[in-house]
Amino acid sequence: MSSAISAESHPAPTHAEYRAAFIRGDIRVDIEPQLAYRYLSARMLLPLVMLAILGLGVSVAVAVHWFPGVLLVITGFALPRLTRMSAASFLVTRSLADQDLYADLLRLGILRVVWR
C-alpha cells in the first residue's frame, strides 16, 4: 500500500479537518496555478481595475506630468502579473480561514488535498 492516499480514494475533508491536517502536516495542498489566477482575477474584477488604472495613468500623464502617469501605467500592467505570481499561496492561506472559499475551491477543482 502506498504511503500517500490519492485524492480520489479519500473524500475531501471538512473545513475543520482540512485546517487541522494542514497544521499537523498530514496533507499536501495542490493548487492549479492558472485556475487560481482566473478565479482570483474574476473575484477582484482585475480587468476592470487594470483598465481604470491605465486610463488614470494616461490622463495624469497628459494633464499633470508624464512621470506619475508612466508610474500608473506601469502599475496597471504589473498588477495582473503580481496577482498571477501570488494567487496560489494567497488562496491556500485564505482557504484555511474561510470555509466558503474552501468549498468553492474544491468544487471548482482549483484546490486538491493529497493525504501523506
GROMACS .gro file of C-alpha atoms in nm:
model
  116
    1MET     CA    1   0.000   0.000   0.000
    2SER     CA    2   0.127   0.343  -0.091
    3SER     CA    3   0.210   0.590   0.184
    4ALA     CA    4   0.014   0.862   0.004
    5ILE     CA    5  -0.357   0.807  -0.046
    6SER     CA    6  -0.481   0.964  -0.366
    7ALA     CA    7  -0.746   1.232  -0.358
    8GLU     CA    8  -0.985   1.003  -0.547
    9SER     CA    9  -0.978   0.728  -0.281
   10HIS     CA   10  -1.018   0.963   0.014
   11PRO     CA   11  -1.314   1.200   0.040
   12ALA     CA   12  -1.244   1.569   0.069
   13PRO     CA   13  -1.209   1.664   0.434
   14THR     CA   14  -1.440   1.908   0.604
   15HIS     CA   15  -1.300   2.253   0.664
   16ALA     CA   16  -1.216   2.178   1.028
   17GLU     CA   17  -1.040   1.854   0.929
   18TYR     CA   18  -0.859   2.037   0.649
   19ARG     CA   19  -0.728   2.305   0.886
   20ALA     CA   20  -0.619   2.055   1.149
   21ALA     CA   21  -0.450   1.825   0.894
   22PHE     CA   22  -0.274   2.121   0.730
   23ILE     CA   23  -0.139   2.243   1.064
   24ARG     CA   24  -0.020   1.890   1.154
   25GLY     CA   25   0.137   1.848   0.811
   26ASP     CA   26  -0.071   1.540   0.723
   27ILE     CA   27  -0.178   1.680   0.386
   28ARG     CA   28  -0.031   1.848   0.085
   29VAL     CA   29  -0.243   2.112  -0.088
   30ASP     CA   30  -0.215   2.129  -0.465
   31ILE     CA   31  -0.340   2.440  -0.641
   32GLU     CA   32  -0.384   2.471  -1.017
   33PRO     CA   33  -0.198   2.800  -1.082
   34GLN     CA   34  -0.386   2.903  -1.396
   35LEU     CA   35  -0.727   2.830  -1.242
   36ALA     CA   36  -0.625   3.008  -0.922
   37TYR     CA   37  -0.530   3.318  -1.118
   38ARG     CA   38  -0.854   3.313  -1.317
   39TYR     CA   39  -1.062   3.269  -1.001
   40LEU     CA   40  -0.883   3.548  -0.816
   41SER     CA   41  -0.892   3.777  -1.120
   42ALA     CA   42  -1.268   3.730  -1.150
   43ARG     CA   43  -1.326   3.786  -0.779
   44MET     CA   44  -1.115   4.104  -0.780
   45LEU     CA   45  -1.260   4.230  -1.111
   46LEU     CA   46  -0.897   4.264  -1.216
   47PRO     CA   47  -0.957   4.354  -1.584
   48LEU     CA   48  -1.177   4.647  -1.481
   49VAL     CA   49  -0.929   4.764  -1.218
   50MET     CA   50  -0.644   4.737  -1.466
   51LEU     CA   51  -0.840   4.935  -1.725
   52ALA     CA   52  -0.919   5.207  -1.472
   53ILE     CA   53  -0.555   5.235  -1.362
   54LEU     CA   54  -0.433   5.252  -1.723
   55GLY     CA   55  -0.688   5.522  -1.807
   56LEU     CA   56  -0.597   5.719  -1.497
   57GLY     CA   57  -0.229   5.686  -1.584
   58VAL     CA   58  -0.281   5.823  -1.934
   59SER     CA   59  -0.491   6.111  -1.808
   60VAL     CA   60  -0.238   6.201  -1.538
   61ALA     CA   61   0.044   6.185  -1.794
   62VAL     CA   62  -0.145   6.424  -2.025
   63ALA     CA   63  -0.292   6.660  -1.766
   64VAL     CA   64  -0.036   6.672  -1.485
   65HIS     CA   65   0.308   6.533  -1.559
   66TRP     CA   66   0.446   6.243  -1.757
   67PHE     CA   67   0.634   6.075  -1.468
   68PRO     CA   68   0.343   5.989  -1.232
   69GLY     CA   69   0.139   5.895  -1.538
   70VAL     CA   70   0.401   5.646  -1.652
   71LEU     CA   71   0.420   5.502  -1.300
   72LEU     CA   72   0.044   5.443  -1.302
   73VAL     CA   73   0.059   5.279  -1.645
   74ILE     CA   74   0.341   5.051  -1.527
   75THR     CA   75   0.135   4.966  -1.219
   76GLY     CA   76  -0.161   4.880  -1.443
   77PHE     CA   77   0.050   4.635  -1.641
   78ALA     CA   78   0.228   4.492  -1.335
   79LEU     CA   79  -0.086   4.424  -1.130
   80PRO     CA   80  -0.200   4.114  -1.324
   81ARG     CA   81   0.150   3.968  -1.322
   82LEU     CA   82   0.186   4.017  -0.948
   83THR     CA   83  -0.157   3.863  -0.898
   84ARG     CA   84  -0.061   3.563  -1.111
   85MET     CA   85   0.255   3.505  -0.907
   86SER     CA   86   0.084   3.520  -0.569
   87ALA     CA   87  -0.260   3.371  -0.644
   88ALA     CA   88  -0.184   3.013  -0.535
   89SER     CA   89  -0.030   3.097  -0.199
   90PHE     CA   90  -0.296   3.359  -0.131
   91LEU     CA   91  -0.577   3.113  -0.196
   92VAL     CA   92  -0.421   2.845   0.025
   93THR     CA   93  -0.392   3.095   0.309
   94ARG     CA   94  -0.747   3.223   0.259
   95SER     CA   95  -0.889   2.870   0.230
   96LEU     CA   96  -0.757   2.794   0.578
   97ALA     CA   97  -0.950   3.089   0.717
   98ASP     CA   98  -1.268   3.086   0.506
   99GLN     CA   99  -1.491   2.779   0.490
  100ASP     CA  100  -1.696   2.907   0.194
  101LEU     CA  101  -1.384   2.980  -0.011
  102TYR     CA  102  -1.251   2.631   0.069
  103ALA     CA  103  -1.576   2.477  -0.055
  104ASP     CA  104  -1.565   2.689  -0.374
  105LEU     CA  105  -1.207   2.594  -0.450
  106LEU     CA  106  -1.283   2.223  -0.403
  107ARG     CA  107  -1.599   2.241  -0.612
  108LEU     CA  108  -1.423   2.421  -0.899
  109GLY     CA  109  -1.123   2.185  -0.894
  110ILE     CA  110  -0.875   2.459  -0.810
  111LEU     CA  111  -0.767   2.308  -0.477
  112ARG     CA  112  -0.683   1.941  -0.429
  113VAL     CA  113  -0.599   1.781  -0.095
  114VAL     CA  114  -0.343   1.500  -0.108
  115TRP     CA  115  -0.303   1.291   0.210
  116ARG     CA  116   0.051   1.192   0.300
   0.00000   0.00000   0.00000
